[in-house]
Amino acid sequence: MIVVAFAFTAGVLTILAPCTLAVVPFVLGAAGTGGRSRAAGVILGFGAAFLATTILLASALAAAGLTTERLRAASLALLGLVGLTLLVPRVGTWFEARSAALFAAGTAVLPRGDTRGLLGGLLLGAAIGLVW
């Protein structure tokens, strides 16, 4: 029982870490708009997506024999491209035109109707977890 208490306390204190503080407003803001079932969905979706993404990416990198150094370089290049789309309006317009179909496909899978329940919370939490 004392191990569970320590694990719970460690989990709560993890929220105070600087790397997690940036996501707390997203999760709390999203969870606070649709009742308890949406809040539970956001938290479950966020945790599950973050955990699954971490495990899958780590496994894929290990299976491919790649180090995180290459992943960092690819992430840096992607971040630079995103920055370029913000700095140069013409590049941003070009990227927007090319990626509109991808974003439309993502919107098409969203549930219709009331998204304030558990399913809407799960999807929103998973989206935040994937981005984070």
Short mmCIF file of N, CA, C and O in Angstrom, two decimals:
data_model
loop_
_atom_site.label_atom_id
_atom_site.label_comp_id
_atom_site.label_asym_id
_atom_site.label_seq_id
_atom_site.Cartn_x
_atom_site.Cartn_y
_atom_site.Cartn_z
N MET A 1 0.81 -1.20 0.00
CA MET A 1 0.00 0.00 0.00
C MET A 1 0.86 1.26 0.00
O MET A 1 0.53 2.22 -0.66
N ILE A 2 1.95 1.22 0.74
CA ILE A 2 2.80 2.40 0.80
C ILE A 2 3.49 2.65 -0.55
O ILE A 2 3.73 3.79 -0.93
N VAL A 3 3.76 1.58 -1.30
CA VAL A 3 4.35 1.72 -2.63
C VAL A 3 3.39 2.45 -3.56
O VAL A 3 3.78 3.32 -4.35
N VAL A 4 2.12 2.11 -3.48
CA VAL A 4 1.10 2.78 -4.30
C VAL A 4 1.03 4.25 -3.95
O VAL A 4 0.93 5.12 -4.83
N ALA A 5 1.11 4.58 -2.67
CA ALA A 5 1.07 5.98 -2.24
C ALA A 5 2.28 6.74 -2.78
O ALA A 5 2.16 7.89 -3.24
N PHE A 6 3.45 6.12 -2.71
CA PHE A 6 4.64 6.77 -3.24
C PHE A 6 4.55 6.94 -4.76
O PHE A 6 4.94 7.97 -5.31
N ALA A 7 4.04 5.94 -5.45
CA ALA A 7 3.88 6.03 -6.90
C ALA A 7 2.90 7.13 -7.28
O ALA A 7 3.14 7.90 -8.21
N PHE A 8 1.81 7.23 -6.54
CA PHE A 8 0.83 8.29 -6.80
C PHE A 8 1.45 9.67 -6.56
O PHE A 8 1.30 10.58 -7.37
N THR A 9 2.16 9.81 -5.45
CA THR A 9 2.81 11.10 -5.13
C THR A 9 3.84 11.45 -6.20
O THR A 9 3.93 12.61 -6.63
N ALA A 10 4.61 10.48 -6.66
CA ALA A 10 5.60 10.74 -7.71
C ALA A 10 4.91 11.18 -9.00
O ALA A 10 5.39 12.08 -9.69
N GLY A 11 3.78 10.55 -9.32
CA GLY A 11 3.04 10.95 -10.51
C GLY A 11 2.50 12.36 -10.41
O GLY A 11 2.56 13.13 -11.38
N VAL A 12 2.00 12.72 -9.26
CA VAL A 12 1.48 14.08 -9.06
C VAL A 12 2.62 15.10 -9.14
O VAL A 12 2.49 16.16 -9.76
N LEU A 13 3.76 14.78 -8.54
CA LEU A 13 4.90 15.70 -8.58
C LEU A 13 5.50 15.83 -9.97
O LEU A 13 6.13 16.83 -10.29
N THR A 14 5.29 14.83 -10.82
CA THR A 14 5.78 14.90 -12.20
C THR A 14 5.15 16.06 -12.94
O THR A 14 5.76 16.65 -13.83
N ILE A 15 3.93 16.40 -12.58
CA ILE A 15 3.25 17.52 -13.22
C ILE A 15 4.03 18.82 -13.02
O ILE A 15 3.99 19.72 -13.85
N LEU A 16 4.79 18.91 -11.93
CA LEU A 16 5.54 20.12 -11.64
C LEU A 16 6.84 20.22 -12.44
O LEU A 16 7.51 21.25 -12.38
N ALA A 17 7.22 19.19 -13.17
CA ALA A 17 8.43 19.23 -13.97
C ALA A 17 8.26 20.22 -15.12
O ALA A 17 7.19 20.32 -15.71
N PRO A 18 9.30 20.98 -15.44
CA PRO A 18 9.18 22.01 -16.49
C PRO A 18 8.76 21.48 -17.85
O PRO A 18 8.06 22.16 -18.58
N CYS A 19 9.13 20.26 -18.18
CA CYS A 19 8.78 19.74 -19.51
C CYS A 19 7.30 19.38 -19.61
O CYS A 19 6.76 19.30 -20.71
N THR A 20 6.63 19.16 -18.50
CA THR A 20 5.21 18.83 -18.56
C THR A 20 4.31 20.03 -18.30
O THR A 20 3.12 19.96 -18.57
N LEU A 21 4.85 21.11 -17.78
CA LEU A 21 4.02 22.27 -17.48
C LEU A 21 3.35 22.86 -18.71
O LEU A 21 2.26 23.40 -18.63
N ALA A 22 3.99 22.74 -19.85
CA ALA A 22 3.43 23.33 -21.07
C ALA A 22 2.14 22.64 -21.52
O ALA A 22 1.29 23.27 -22.14
N VAL A 23 1.97 21.38 -21.22
CA VAL A 23 0.80 20.65 -21.67
C VAL A 23 -0.35 20.70 -20.66
O VAL A 23 -1.49 20.44 -21.02
N VAL A 24 -0.08 21.07 -19.43
CA VAL A 24 -1.12 21.09 -18.40
C VAL A 24 -2.30 21.99 -18.78
O VAL A 24 -3.45 21.59 -18.64
N PRO A 25 -2.08 23.23 -19.28
CA PRO A 25 -3.24 24.05 -19.66
C PRO A 25 -4.09 23.43 -20.76
O PRO A 25 -5.31 23.55 -20.75
N PHE A 26 -3.46 22.75 -21.72
CA PHE A 26 -4.22 22.09 -22.78
C PHE A 26 -5.13 21.02 -22.21
O PHE A 26 -6.32 20.94 -22.53
N VAL A 27 -4.57 20.16 -21.38
CA VAL A 27 -5.33 19.05 -20.83
C VAL A 27 -6.43 19.56 -19.91
O VAL A 27 -7.58 19.14 -20.01
N LEU A 28 -6.10 20.49 -19.02
CA LEU A 28 -7.11 21.00 -18.10
C LEU A 28 -8.18 21.80 -18.82
O LEU A 28 -9.37 21.69 -18.50
N GLY A 29 -7.80 22.60 -19.80
CA GLY A 29 -8.78 23.37 -20.56
C GLY A 29 -9.70 22.49 -21.36
O GLY A 29 -10.91 22.70 -21.42
N ALA A 30 -9.15 21.46 -21.96
CA ALA A 30 -9.97 20.54 -22.76
C ALA A 30 -10.86 19.70 -21.87
O ALA A 30 -12.00 19.39 -22.23
N ALA A 31 -10.36 19.32 -20.72
CA ALA A 31 -11.13 18.46 -19.83
C ALA A 31 -12.23 19.21 -19.10
O ALA A 31 -13.23 18.63 -18.70
N GLY A 32 -12.08 20.51 -18.96
CA GLY A 32 -13.03 21.28 -18.18
C GLY A 32 -14.27 21.74 -18.92
O GLY A 32 -15.09 22.45 -18.35
N THR A 33 -14.45 21.34 -20.17
CA THR A 33 -15.56 21.88 -20.96
C THR A 33 -16.71 20.93 -21.19
O THR A 33 -17.70 21.32 -21.79
N GLY A 34 -16.62 19.68 -20.75
CA GLY A 34 -17.70 18.76 -21.12
C GLY A 34 -18.12 17.78 -20.06
O GLY A 34 -18.71 16.76 -20.37
N GLY A 35 -17.85 18.02 -18.82
CA GLY A 35 -18.27 17.10 -17.79
C GLY A 35 -17.22 16.07 -17.44
O GLY A 35 -16.12 16.06 -17.99
N ARG A 36 -17.60 15.18 -16.54
CA ARG A 36 -16.64 14.19 -16.01
C ARG A 36 -16.22 13.16 -17.06
O ARG A 36 -15.07 12.75 -17.09
N SER A 37 -17.14 12.74 -17.90
CA SER A 37 -16.78 11.72 -18.88
C SER A 37 -15.79 12.28 -19.90
O SER A 37 -14.87 11.58 -20.32
N ARG A 38 -15.96 13.53 -20.30
CA ARG A 38 -15.00 14.14 -21.23
C ARG A 38 -13.64 14.30 -20.57
O ARG A 38 -12.60 14.05 -21.17
N ALA A 39 -13.63 14.73 -19.31
CA ALA A 39 -12.37 14.88 -18.58
C ALA A 39 -11.63 13.55 -18.49
O ALA A 39 -10.42 13.48 -18.73
N ALA A 40 -12.36 12.49 -18.17
CA ALA A 40 -11.74 11.17 -18.11
C ALA A 40 -11.23 10.75 -19.48
O ALA A 40 -10.14 10.18 -19.61
N GLY A 41 -12.00 11.04 -20.52
CA GLY A 41 -11.57 10.71 -21.88
C GLY A 41 -10.31 11.44 -22.29
O GLY A 41 -9.42 10.85 -22.90
N VAL A 42 -10.23 12.73 -21.97
CA VAL A 42 -9.04 13.51 -22.32
C VAL A 42 -7.81 12.94 -21.62
O VAL A 42 -6.76 12.74 -22.24
N ILE A 43 -7.93 12.65 -20.35
CA ILE A 43 -6.78 12.14 -19.60
C ILE A 43 -6.39 10.75 -20.08
O ILE A 43 -5.21 10.46 -20.30
N LEU A 44 -7.38 9.87 -20.29
CA LEU A 44 -7.07 8.52 -20.78
C LEU A 44 -6.51 8.55 -22.20
O LEU A 44 -5.54 7.85 -22.51
N GLY A 45 -7.11 9.36 -23.07
CA GLY A 45 -6.62 9.46 -24.44
C GLY A 45 -5.22 10.02 -24.51
O GLY A 45 -4.37 9.53 -25.27
N PHE A 46 -4.95 11.04 -23.71
CA PHE A 46 -3.61 11.65 -23.69
C PHE A 46 -2.57 10.63 -23.23
O PHE A 46 -1.55 10.43 -23.87
N GLY A 47 -2.84 9.98 -22.11
CA GLY A 47 -1.89 9.01 -21.58
C GLY A 47 -1.66 7.84 -22.51
O GLY A 47 -0.52 7.42 -22.74
N ALA A 48 -2.74 7.30 -23.05
CA ALA A 48 -2.62 6.14 -23.93
C ALA A 48 -1.87 6.48 -25.22
O ALA A 48 -1.00 5.72 -25.66
N ALA A 49 -2.20 7.62 -25.82
CA ALA A 49 -1.53 8.00 -27.07
C ALA A 49 -0.05 8.30 -26.83
O ALA A 49 0.81 7.90 -27.62
N PHE A 50 0.25 8.99 -25.73
CA PHE A 50 1.64 9.31 -25.43
C PHE A 50 2.44 8.04 -25.17
O PHE A 50 3.54 7.87 -25.71
N LEU A 51 1.88 7.15 -24.39
CA LEU A 51 2.57 5.90 -24.07
C LEU A 51 2.75 5.03 -25.31
O LEU A 51 3.84 4.53 -25.58
N ALA A 52 1.69 4.88 -26.09
CA ALA A 52 1.76 4.04 -27.30
C ALA A 52 2.76 4.61 -28.31
O ALA A 52 3.55 3.87 -28.90
N THR A 53 2.74 5.92 -28.49
CA THR A 53 3.67 6.55 -29.43
C THR A 53 5.11 6.36 -28.99
O THR A 53 5.99 6.04 -29.80
N THR A 54 5.36 6.54 -27.70
CA THR A 54 6.72 6.38 -27.18
C THR A 54 7.21 4.96 -27.37
O THR A 54 8.33 4.73 -27.83
N ILE A 55 6.37 4.00 -27.03
CA ILE A 55 6.78 2.59 -27.15
C ILE A 55 6.99 2.20 -28.61
O ILE A 55 7.98 1.56 -28.96
N LEU A 56 6.06 2.61 -29.49
CA LEU A 56 6.19 2.26 -30.90
C LEU A 56 7.41 2.90 -31.55
O LEU A 56 8.14 2.24 -32.31
N LEU A 57 7.65 4.17 -31.27
CA LEU A 57 8.82 4.84 -31.86
C LEU A 57 10.12 4.26 -31.33
O LEU A 57 11.07 4.04 -32.09
N ALA A 58 10.20 4.00 -30.03
CA ALA A 58 11.41 3.41 -29.46
C ALA A 58 11.66 2.02 -30.04
O ALA A 58 12.80 1.68 -30.37
N SER A 59 10.60 1.23 -30.19
CA SER A 59 10.75 -0.11 -30.76
C SER A 59 11.16 -0.05 -32.22
O SER A 59 12.02 -0.83 -32.67
N ALA A 60 10.56 0.86 -32.97
CA ALA A 60 10.90 0.99 -34.40
C ALA A 60 12.34 1.44 -34.58
O ALA A 60 13.05 0.94 -35.45
N LEU A 61 12.78 2.39 -33.76
CA LEU A 61 14.16 2.84 -33.85
C LEU A 61 15.13 1.72 -33.50
O LEU A 61 16.15 1.54 -34.17
N ALA A 62 14.82 0.97 -32.45
CA ALA A 62 15.69 -0.13 -32.05
C ALA A 62 15.73 -1.21 -33.12
O ALA A 62 16.79 -1.75 -33.44
N ALA A 63 14.57 -1.53 -33.71
CA ALA A 63 14.52 -2.56 -34.75
C ALA A 63 15.27 -2.14 -36.00
O ALA A 63 15.88 -2.96 -36.68
N ALA A 64 15.24 -0.85 -36.30
CA ALA A 64 15.93 -0.34 -37.49
C ALA A 64 17.40 -0.08 -37.23
O ALA A 64 18.15 0.23 -38.16
N GLY A 65 17.82 -0.18 -35.98
CA GLY A 65 19.21 0.06 -35.65
C GLY A 65 19.59 1.54 -35.70
O GLY A 65 20.76 1.88 -35.86
N LEU A 66 18.60 2.41 -35.59
CA LEU A 66 18.86 3.85 -35.64
C LEU A 66 19.06 4.40 -34.24
O LEU A 66 18.46 3.94 -33.28
N THR A 67 19.88 5.41 -34.16
CA THR A 67 20.07 6.09 -32.89
C THR A 67 19.16 7.31 -32.85
O THR A 67 18.61 7.73 -33.87
N THR A 68 19.03 7.88 -31.69
CA THR A 68 18.19 9.07 -31.56
C THR A 68 18.84 10.28 -32.20
O THR A 68 18.18 11.28 -32.42
N GLU A 69 20.11 10.18 -32.53
CA GLU A 69 20.80 11.30 -33.18
C GLU A 69 20.17 11.62 -34.54
O GLU A 69 19.96 12.77 -34.87
N ARG A 70 19.85 10.60 -35.30
CA ARG A 70 19.21 10.81 -36.61
C ARG A 70 17.79 11.33 -36.44
O ARG A 70 17.33 12.16 -37.23
N LEU A 71 17.10 10.83 -35.45
CA LEU A 71 15.75 11.32 -35.18
C LEU A 71 15.78 12.80 -34.79
O LEU A 71 14.93 13.57 -35.21
N ARG A 72 16.75 13.18 -33.99
CA ARG A 72 16.89 14.60 -33.63
C ARG A 72 17.17 15.46 -34.85
O ARG A 72 16.64 16.56 -34.99
N ALA A 73 18.00 14.97 -35.75
CA ALA A 73 18.30 15.73 -36.97
C ALA A 73 17.05 15.87 -37.83
O ALA A 73 16.78 16.96 -38.37
N ALA A 74 16.28 14.80 -37.96
CA ALA A 74 15.04 14.88 -38.74
C ALA A 74 14.04 15.82 -38.07
O ALA A 74 13.36 16.61 -38.74
N SER A 75 13.96 15.77 -36.75
CA SER A 75 13.06 16.67 -36.02
C SER A 75 13.49 18.11 -36.18
O SER A 75 12.65 19.02 -36.33
N LEU A 76 14.78 18.36 -36.16
CA LEU A 76 15.29 19.71 -36.35
C LEU A 76 14.95 20.23 -37.75
O LEU A 76 14.53 21.38 -37.91
N ALA A 77 15.09 19.37 -38.75
CA ALA A 77 14.74 19.78 -40.12
C ALA A 77 13.25 20.09 -40.24
O ALA A 77 12.86 21.09 -40.84
N LEU A 78 12.41 19.25 -39.64
CA LEU A 78 10.97 19.48 -39.67
C LEU A 78 10.60 20.77 -38.94
O LEU A 78 9.80 21.56 -39.43
N LEU A 79 11.22 21.00 -37.80
CA LEU A 79 10.96 22.23 -37.05
C LEU A 79 11.41 23.45 -37.85
O LEU A 79 10.73 24.48 -37.86
N GLY A 80 12.51 23.33 -38.55
CA GLY A 80 12.97 24.42 -39.41
C GLY A 80 12.00 24.71 -40.54
O GLY A 80 11.73 25.86 -40.87
N LEU A 81 11.44 23.65 -41.14
CA LEU A 81 10.45 23.84 -42.20
C LEU A 81 9.19 24.51 -41.69
O LEU A 81 8.63 25.39 -42.35
N VAL A 82 8.74 24.11 -40.52
CA VAL A 82 7.55 24.74 -39.93
C VAL A 82 7.84 26.21 -39.65
O VAL A 82 7.01 27.08 -39.91
N GLY A 83 9.02 26.50 -39.12
CA GLY A 83 9.40 27.89 -38.88
C GLY A 83 9.45 28.69 -40.16
O GLY A 83 9.04 29.85 -40.20
N LEU A 84 9.94 28.08 -41.22
CA LEU A 84 10.00 28.75 -42.51
C LEU A 84 8.60 29.09 -43.04
O LEU A 84 8.39 30.15 -43.62
N THR A 85 7.64 28.19 -42.81
CA THR A 85 6.27 28.47 -43.24
C THR A 85 5.68 29.65 -42.48
O THR A 85 4.80 30.33 -42.99
N LEU A 86 6.15 29.89 -41.28
CA LEU A 86 5.65 31.03 -40.50
C LEU A 86 6.37 32.32 -40.86
O LEU A 86 5.78 33.39 -40.82
N LEU A 87 7.64 32.21 -41.21
CA LEU A 87 8.42 33.41 -41.53
C LEU A 87 8.19 33.93 -42.94
O LEU A 87 8.20 35.14 -43.17
N VAL A 88 8.00 33.02 -43.89
CA VAL A 88 7.83 33.40 -45.29
C VAL A 88 6.40 33.07 -45.70
O VAL A 88 6.05 31.89 -45.89
N PRO A 89 5.54 34.08 -45.84
CA PRO A 89 4.13 33.82 -46.15
C PRO A 89 3.92 32.99 -47.42
O PRO A 89 3.01 32.17 -47.48
N ARG A 90 4.75 33.18 -48.40
CA ARG A 90 4.60 32.44 -49.65
C ARG A 90 4.82 30.93 -49.44
O ARG A 90 4.11 30.10 -49.99
N VAL A 91 5.80 30.59 -48.62
CA VAL A 91 6.06 29.19 -48.30
C VAL A 91 4.91 28.63 -47.47
O VAL A 91 4.48 27.48 -47.67
N GLY A 92 4.38 29.44 -46.55
CA GLY A 92 3.23 29.01 -45.75
C GLY A 92 2.01 28.74 -46.61
O GLY A 92 1.30 27.74 -46.40
N THR A 93 1.76 29.58 -47.57
CA THR A 93 0.63 29.38 -48.49
C THR A 93 0.83 28.12 -49.32
O THR A 93 -0.11 27.34 -49.53
N TRP A 94 2.04 27.91 -49.80
CA TRP A 94 2.35 26.71 -50.58
C TRP A 94 2.12 25.46 -49.75
O TRP A 94 1.49 24.50 -50.20
N PHE A 95 2.61 25.45 -48.51
CA PHE A 95 2.44 24.29 -47.63
C PHE A 95 0.98 24.06 -47.30
O PHE A 95 0.51 22.93 -47.27
N GLU A 96 0.25 25.13 -47.06
CA GLU A 96 -1.17 25.01 -46.74
C GLU A 96 -1.94 24.38 -47.89
O GLU A 96 -2.81 23.53 -47.69
N ALA A 97 -1.63 24.79 -49.10
CA ALA A 97 -2.32 24.22 -50.27
C ALA A 97 -2.01 22.74 -50.43
O ALA A 97 -2.88 21.94 -50.80
N ARG A 98 -0.76 22.34 -50.15
CA ARG A 98 -0.37 20.94 -50.32
C ARG A 98 -0.90 20.05 -49.19
O ARG A 98 -1.10 18.86 -49.38
N SER A 99 -1.09 20.60 -47.99
CA SER A 99 -1.49 19.78 -46.85
C SER A 99 -2.98 19.85 -46.54
O SER A 99 -3.44 19.19 -45.62
N ALA A 100 -3.75 20.62 -47.30
CA ALA A 100 -5.18 20.78 -47.02
C ALA A 100 -5.92 19.44 -47.08
O ALA A 100 -6.80 19.17 -46.27
N ALA A 101 -5.57 18.58 -48.03
CA ALA A 101 -6.24 17.28 -48.15
C ALA A 101 -5.97 16.40 -46.93
O ALA A 101 -6.86 15.70 -46.45
N LEU A 102 -4.76 16.47 -46.39
CA LEU A 102 -4.43 15.69 -45.21
C LEU A 102 -5.25 16.15 -44.01
O LEU A 102 -5.80 15.33 -43.26
N PHE A 103 -5.37 17.46 -43.83
CA PHE A 103 -6.14 17.98 -42.71
C PHE A 103 -7.63 17.71 -42.88
O PHE A 103 -8.34 17.46 -41.91
N ALA A 104 -8.12 17.74 -44.10
CA ALA A 104 -9.53 17.41 -44.35
C ALA A 104 -9.81 15.95 -44.03
O ALA A 104 -10.86 15.62 -43.49
N ALA A 105 -8.87 15.08 -44.33
CA ALA A 105 -9.04 13.66 -44.00
C ALA A 105 -9.07 13.46 -42.49
O ALA A 105 -9.84 12.64 -41.97
N GLY A 106 -8.26 14.21 -41.77
CA GLY A 106 -8.28 14.12 -40.32
C GLY A 106 -9.59 14.61 -39.74
O GLY A 106 -10.11 14.04 -38.78
N THR A 107 -10.16 15.65 -40.30
CA THR A 107 -11.43 16.17 -39.83
C THR A 107 -12.56 15.20 -40.13
O THR A 107 -13.53 15.12 -39.38
N ALA A 108 -12.45 14.45 -41.21
CA ALA A 108 -13.51 13.52 -41.61
C ALA A 108 -13.70 12.38 -40.61
O ALA A 108 -14.79 11.82 -40.52
N VAL A 109 -12.67 12.02 -39.85
CA VAL A 109 -12.80 10.91 -38.91
C VAL A 109 -13.39 11.34 -37.56
O VAL A 109 -13.68 10.49 -36.72
N LEU A 110 -13.56 12.64 -37.37
CA LEU A 110 -14.14 13.11 -36.11
C LEU A 110 -15.60 12.71 -36.02
O LEU A 110 -16.31 12.68 -37.02
N PRO A 111 -16.06 12.41 -34.81
CA PRO A 111 -17.47 12.02 -34.67
C PRO A 111 -18.38 13.22 -34.91
O PRO A 111 -18.03 14.35 -34.58
N ARG A 112 -19.53 12.95 -35.47
CA ARG A 112 -20.51 14.00 -35.71
C ARG A 112 -21.38 14.17 -34.48
O ARG A 112 -21.58 13.24 -33.71
N GLY A 113 -21.89 15.34 -34.28
CA GLY A 113 -22.80 15.56 -33.16
C GLY A 113 -22.05 16.03 -31.93
O GLY A 113 -21.09 16.79 -32.00
N ASP A 114 -22.47 15.54 -30.79
CA ASP A 114 -21.94 15.98 -29.51
C ASP A 114 -20.57 15.38 -29.26
O ASP A 114 -20.42 14.17 -29.15
N THR A 115 -19.55 16.22 -29.18
CA THR A 115 -18.18 15.76 -28.92
C THR A 115 -17.76 16.07 -27.49
O THR A 115 -16.59 16.02 -27.17
N ARG A 116 -18.74 16.39 -26.64
CA ARG A 116 -18.39 16.72 -25.26
C ARG A 116 -18.35 15.51 -24.35
O ARG A 116 -18.06 15.63 -23.18
N GLY A 117 -18.63 14.33 -24.86
CA GLY A 117 -18.66 13.12 -24.05
C GLY A 117 -17.32 12.41 -24.00
O GLY A 117 -16.27 12.97 -24.32
N LEU A 118 -17.38 11.14 -23.64
CA LEU A 118 -16.18 10.33 -23.48
C LEU A 118 -15.42 10.17 -24.80
O LEU A 118 -14.19 10.34 -24.83
N LEU A 119 -16.12 9.87 -25.89
CA LEU A 119 -15.44 9.66 -27.17
C LEU A 119 -14.74 10.92 -27.65
O LEU A 119 -13.59 10.88 -28.09
N GLY A 120 -15.40 12.05 -27.54
CA GLY A 120 -14.77 13.32 -27.92
C GLY A 120 -13.55 13.60 -27.06
O GLY A 120 -12.52 14.07 -27.55
N GLY A 121 -13.65 13.30 -25.77
CA GLY A 121 -12.51 13.48 -24.88
C GLY A 121 -11.36 12.57 -25.22
O GLY A 121 -10.19 12.97 -25.18
N LEU A 122 -11.68 11.30 -25.54
CA LEU A 122 -10.62 10.36 -25.93
C LEU A 122 -9.89 10.83 -27.18
O LEU A 122 -8.65 10.80 -27.25
N LEU A 123 -10.64 11.28 -28.18
CA LEU A 123 -10.00 11.74 -29.42
C LEU A 123 -9.17 12.99 -29.19
O LEU A 123 -8.06 13.11 -29.71
N LEU A 124 -9.70 13.93 -28.41
CA LEU A 124 -8.94 15.15 -28.13
C LEU A 124 -7.70 14.84 -27.32
O LEU A 124 -6.61 15.35 -27.61
N GLY A 125 -7.83 14.00 -26.32
CA GLY A 125 -6.67 13.62 -25.51
C GLY A 125 -5.63 12.90 -26.33
O GLY A 125 -4.42 13.13 -26.17
N ALA A 126 -6.06 12.02 -27.23
CA ALA A 126 -5.11 11.31 -28.10
C ALA A 126 -4.40 12.29 -29.02
O ALA A 126 -3.19 12.15 -29.24
N ALA A 127 -5.10 13.28 -29.54
CA ALA A 127 -4.47 14.27 -30.40
C ALA A 127 -3.42 15.07 -29.64
O ALA A 127 -2.32 15.32 -30.14
N ILE A 128 -3.75 15.47 -28.42
CA ILE A 128 -2.78 16.22 -27.60
C ILE A 128 -1.59 15.32 -27.27
O ILE A 128 -0.44 15.76 -27.33
N GLY A 129 -1.86 14.05 -26.94
CA GLY A 129 -0.77 13.12 -26.63
C GLY A 129 0.15 12.86 -27.81
O GLY A 129 1.37 12.74 -27.64
N LEU A 130 -0.41 12.79 -29.00
CA LEU A 130 0.43 12.57 -30.19
C LEU A 130 1.32 13.77 -30.47
O LEU A 130 2.49 13.64 -30.82
N VAL A 131 0.76 14.95 -30.30
CA VAL A 131 1.54 16.17 -30.55
C VAL A 131 2.61 16.36 -29.50
O VAL A 131 3.73 16.76 -29.79
N TRP A 132 2.27 16.04 -28.27
CA TRP A 132 3.22 16.24 -27.18
C TRP A 132 4.37 15.27 -27.30
O TRP A 132 5.51 15.55 -27.15
#
